[in-house]
Coordinates of C-alpha atoms in Angstrom, one line a residue:
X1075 CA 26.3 8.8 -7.9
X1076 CA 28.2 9.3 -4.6
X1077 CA 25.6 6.6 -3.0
X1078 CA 26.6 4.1 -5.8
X1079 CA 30.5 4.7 -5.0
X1080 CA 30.3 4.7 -1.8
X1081 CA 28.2 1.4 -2.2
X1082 CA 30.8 -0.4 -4.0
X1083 CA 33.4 0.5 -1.5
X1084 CA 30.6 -1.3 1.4
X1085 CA 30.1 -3.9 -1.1
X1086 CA 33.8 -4.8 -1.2
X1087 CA 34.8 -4.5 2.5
X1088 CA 31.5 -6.5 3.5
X1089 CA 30.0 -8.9 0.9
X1090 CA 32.6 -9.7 -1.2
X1091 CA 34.6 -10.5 1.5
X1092 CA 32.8 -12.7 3.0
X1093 CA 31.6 -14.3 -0.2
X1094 CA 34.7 -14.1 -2.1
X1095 CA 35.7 -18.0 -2.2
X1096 CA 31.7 -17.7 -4.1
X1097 CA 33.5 -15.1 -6.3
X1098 CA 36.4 -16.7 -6.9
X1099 CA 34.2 -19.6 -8.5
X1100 CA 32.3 -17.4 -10.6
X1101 CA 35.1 -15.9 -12.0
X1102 CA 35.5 -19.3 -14.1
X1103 CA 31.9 -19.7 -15.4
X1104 CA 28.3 -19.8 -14.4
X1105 CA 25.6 -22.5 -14.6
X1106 CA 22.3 -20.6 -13.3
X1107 CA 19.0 -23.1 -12.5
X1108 CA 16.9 -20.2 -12.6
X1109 CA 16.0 -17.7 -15.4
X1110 CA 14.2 -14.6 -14.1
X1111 CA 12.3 -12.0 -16.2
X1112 CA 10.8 -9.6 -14.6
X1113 CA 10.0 -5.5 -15.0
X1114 CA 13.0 -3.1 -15.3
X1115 CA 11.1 -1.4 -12.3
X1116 CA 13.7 -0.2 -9.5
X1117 CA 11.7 -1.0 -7.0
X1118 CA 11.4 -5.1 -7.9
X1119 CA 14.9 -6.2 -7.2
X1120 CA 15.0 -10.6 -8.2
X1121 CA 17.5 -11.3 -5.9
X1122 CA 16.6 -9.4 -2.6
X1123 CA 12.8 -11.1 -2.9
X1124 CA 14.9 -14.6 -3.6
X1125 CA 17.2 -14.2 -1.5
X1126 CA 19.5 -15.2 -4.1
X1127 CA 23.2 -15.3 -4.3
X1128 CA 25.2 -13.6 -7.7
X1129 CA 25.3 -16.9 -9.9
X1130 CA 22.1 -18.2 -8.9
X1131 CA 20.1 -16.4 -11.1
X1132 CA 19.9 -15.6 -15.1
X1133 CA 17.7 -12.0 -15.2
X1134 CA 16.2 -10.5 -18.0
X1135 CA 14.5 -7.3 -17.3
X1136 CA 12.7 -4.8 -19.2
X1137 CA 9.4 -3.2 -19.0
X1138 CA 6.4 -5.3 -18.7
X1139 CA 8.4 -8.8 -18.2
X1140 CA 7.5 -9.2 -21.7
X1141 CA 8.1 -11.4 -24.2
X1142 CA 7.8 -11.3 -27.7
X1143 CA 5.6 -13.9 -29.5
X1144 CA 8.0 -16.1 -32.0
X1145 CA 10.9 -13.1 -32.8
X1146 CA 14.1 -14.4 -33.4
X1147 CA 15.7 -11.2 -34.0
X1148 CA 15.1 -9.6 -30.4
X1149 CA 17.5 -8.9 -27.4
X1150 CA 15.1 -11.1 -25.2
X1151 CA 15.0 -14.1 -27.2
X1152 CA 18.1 -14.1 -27.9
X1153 CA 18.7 -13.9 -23.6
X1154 CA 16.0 -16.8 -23.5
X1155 CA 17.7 -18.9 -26.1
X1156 CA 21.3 -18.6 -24.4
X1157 CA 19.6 -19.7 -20.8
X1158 CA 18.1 -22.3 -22.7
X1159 CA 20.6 -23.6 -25.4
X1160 CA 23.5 -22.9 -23.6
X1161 CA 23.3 -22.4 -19.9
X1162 CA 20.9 -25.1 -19.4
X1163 CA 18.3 -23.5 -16.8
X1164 CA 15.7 -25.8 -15.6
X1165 CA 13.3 -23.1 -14.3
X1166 CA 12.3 -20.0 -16.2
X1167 CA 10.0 -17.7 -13.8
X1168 CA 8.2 -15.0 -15.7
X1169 CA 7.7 -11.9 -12.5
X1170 CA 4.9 -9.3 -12.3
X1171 CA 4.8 -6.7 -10.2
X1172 CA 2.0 -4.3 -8.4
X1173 CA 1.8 -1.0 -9.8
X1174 CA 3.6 -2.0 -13.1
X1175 CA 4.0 1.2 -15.3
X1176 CA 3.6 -0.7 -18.5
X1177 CA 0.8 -2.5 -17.8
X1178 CA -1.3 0.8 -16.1
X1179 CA -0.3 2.3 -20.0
X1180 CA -2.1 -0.6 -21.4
X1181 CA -4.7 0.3 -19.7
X1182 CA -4.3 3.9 -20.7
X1183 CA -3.2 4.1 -24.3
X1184 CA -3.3 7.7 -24.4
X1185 CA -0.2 8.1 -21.7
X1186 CA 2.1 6.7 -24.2
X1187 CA 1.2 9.7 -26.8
X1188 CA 4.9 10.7 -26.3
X1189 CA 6.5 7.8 -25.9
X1190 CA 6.5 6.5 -29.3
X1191 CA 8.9 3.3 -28.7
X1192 CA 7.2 2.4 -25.6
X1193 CA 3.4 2.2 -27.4
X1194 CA 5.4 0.4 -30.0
X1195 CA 6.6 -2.2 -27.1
X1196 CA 3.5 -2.1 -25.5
X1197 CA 2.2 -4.1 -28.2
X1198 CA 3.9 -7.5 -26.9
X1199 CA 0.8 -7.5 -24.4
X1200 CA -1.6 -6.7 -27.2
X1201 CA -5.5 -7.3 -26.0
X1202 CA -4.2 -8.1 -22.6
X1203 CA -6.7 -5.8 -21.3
X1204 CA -9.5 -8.0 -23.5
X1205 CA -8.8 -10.8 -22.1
X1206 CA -8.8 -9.6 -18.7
X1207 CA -12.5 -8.5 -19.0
X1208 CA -13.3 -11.4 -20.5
X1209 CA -11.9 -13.5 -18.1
X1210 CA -13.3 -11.0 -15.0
X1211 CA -15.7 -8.7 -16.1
X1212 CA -16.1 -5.6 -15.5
X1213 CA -14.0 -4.2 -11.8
X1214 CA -12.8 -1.2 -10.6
X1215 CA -10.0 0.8 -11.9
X1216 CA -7.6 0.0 -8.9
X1217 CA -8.8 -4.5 -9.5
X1218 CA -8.4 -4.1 -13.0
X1219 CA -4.9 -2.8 -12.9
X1220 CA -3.9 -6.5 -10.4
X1221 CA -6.0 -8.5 -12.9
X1222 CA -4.1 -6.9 -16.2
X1223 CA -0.9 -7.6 -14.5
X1224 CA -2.1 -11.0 -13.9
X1225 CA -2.8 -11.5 -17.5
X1226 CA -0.2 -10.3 -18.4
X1227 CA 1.9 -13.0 -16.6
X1228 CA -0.1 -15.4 -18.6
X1229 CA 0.5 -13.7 -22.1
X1230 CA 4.4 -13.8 -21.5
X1231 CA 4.0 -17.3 -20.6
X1232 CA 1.8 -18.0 -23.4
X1233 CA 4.7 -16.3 -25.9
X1234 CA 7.2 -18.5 -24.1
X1235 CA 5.6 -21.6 -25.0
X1236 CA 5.8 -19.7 -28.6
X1237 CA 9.5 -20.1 -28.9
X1238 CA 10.8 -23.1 -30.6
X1239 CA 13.2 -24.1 -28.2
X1240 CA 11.3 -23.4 -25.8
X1241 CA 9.0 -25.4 -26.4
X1242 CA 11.2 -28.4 -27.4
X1243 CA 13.0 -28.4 -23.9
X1244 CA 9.8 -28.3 -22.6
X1245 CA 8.6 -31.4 -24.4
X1246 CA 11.9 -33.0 -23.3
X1247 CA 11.1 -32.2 -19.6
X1248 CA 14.1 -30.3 -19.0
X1249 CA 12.4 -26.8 -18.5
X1250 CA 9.8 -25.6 -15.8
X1251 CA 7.8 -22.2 -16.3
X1252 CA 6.6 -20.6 -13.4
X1253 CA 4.4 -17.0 -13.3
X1254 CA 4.7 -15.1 -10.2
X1255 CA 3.1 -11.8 -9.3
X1256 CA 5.2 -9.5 -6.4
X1257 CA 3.6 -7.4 -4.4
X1258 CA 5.7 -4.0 -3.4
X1259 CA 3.8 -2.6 -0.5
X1260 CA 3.4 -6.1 1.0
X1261 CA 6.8 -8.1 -0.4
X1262 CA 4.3 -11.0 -1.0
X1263 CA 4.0 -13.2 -4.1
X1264 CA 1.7 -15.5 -5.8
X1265 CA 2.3 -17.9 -8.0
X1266 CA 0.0 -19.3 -10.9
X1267 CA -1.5 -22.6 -10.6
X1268 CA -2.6 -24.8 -13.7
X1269 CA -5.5 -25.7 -12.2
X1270 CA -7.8 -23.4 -11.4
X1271 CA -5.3 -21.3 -14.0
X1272 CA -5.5 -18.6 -10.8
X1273 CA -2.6 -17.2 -8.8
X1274 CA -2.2 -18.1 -4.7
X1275 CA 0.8 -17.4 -2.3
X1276 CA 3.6 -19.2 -3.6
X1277 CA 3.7 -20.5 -0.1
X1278 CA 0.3 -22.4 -0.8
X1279 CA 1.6 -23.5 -4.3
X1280 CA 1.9 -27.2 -4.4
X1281 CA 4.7 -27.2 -6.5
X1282 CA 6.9 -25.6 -3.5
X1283 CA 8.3 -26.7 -0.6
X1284 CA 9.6 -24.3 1.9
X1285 CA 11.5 -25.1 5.5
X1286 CA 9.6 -22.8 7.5
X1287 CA 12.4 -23.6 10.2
X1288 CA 15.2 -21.6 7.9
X1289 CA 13.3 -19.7 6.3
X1290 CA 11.5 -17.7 9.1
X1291 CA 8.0 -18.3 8.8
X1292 CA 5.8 -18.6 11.7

């Protein structure tokens, strides 16, 4: 706890100062673009791999980036539905990660034996590991845990298009989904592309356009 104290004391004599005409403004409201839902994993932070400022981004986190297929009575809809309905996002990114913990208990049941309310939320990425066979084959244990996650990204998006409203601000062209995978060890990501349905560095997705100039790339 002393790091998280003494972080808020560097947080205030650093960022907030030289941000705070940024705070002042966000102290009246906010008006995201972006929704990001990603794992509750502490080591996949949305805003650091962004580079995002507060305000700029709507998260929903919990474990597995999942979403559940048409529930109206859960916390994440509920967060979807009020980026939706009432914030007005254009872009909803649905964020993968390597190593997920959820996704390697998909893969291994048995793990969750004591963890009765995680098997029990582990069902929102039900046959995710049949798909992925079907889809690949049969790979080694270390492949099959990036492909799951992959699928995975897919499901959630799939249960996204599931939503009513959703799907209606879709139709309306007012809403973008994007899947993204986000590699620790490497801090690269990928983003899934319609067509071939596969995932390539967001850098090579079509649907992006990034100023190499600012952003640093050689």
């Amino acid at each position: 706890m002393q790091k998280l104290v003494q972080g808020i004391r560097q947080f205030q004599q650093t960022e907030y100062s030289r941000k705070e005409s940024l705070f002042a403004e966000l102290a009246t409201g906010q008006a995201p673009p972006t929704m990001f839902i990603t794992c509750s994993d502490s080591r996949v932070d949305p805003n650091l791999i962004t580079g995002s400022d507060p305000g700029d981004l709507f998260v929903l986190r919990n474990a597995g980036n999942m979403i559940p297929y048409q529930d109206a009575a859960s916390g994440e809809v509920a967060t979807i539905e009020y980026a939706v309905q009432a914030l007005n996002v254009q872009h909803i990114v649905v964020c993968g990660h390597s190593q997920c913990g959820a996704m390697k208990a998909t893969l291994d049941p048995a793990s969750c034996n004591s963890l009765p309310s995680v098997a029990e939320w582990l069902k929102n990425s039900k046959d995710v590991v049949q798909r992925t066979t079907r889809r690949h084959g049969e790979q080694s244990p270390e492949r099959m845990l990036e492909l799951v996650i992959q699928e995975n990204v897919r499901m959630q998006l799939e249960n996204l298009q599931s939503l009513e409203f959703v799907a209606a601000a879709l139709a309306e062209g007012r809403l973008q989904l994007h899947g993204w995978t986000y590699d620790i060890g490497k801090g690269a990501v990928e983003s899934l592309q319609p067509e071939p349905n596969e995932f390539v560095s967001v850098f090579d997705a079509g649907q992006y356009q990034v100023d190499e100039s600012t952003a640093g790339l050689s």
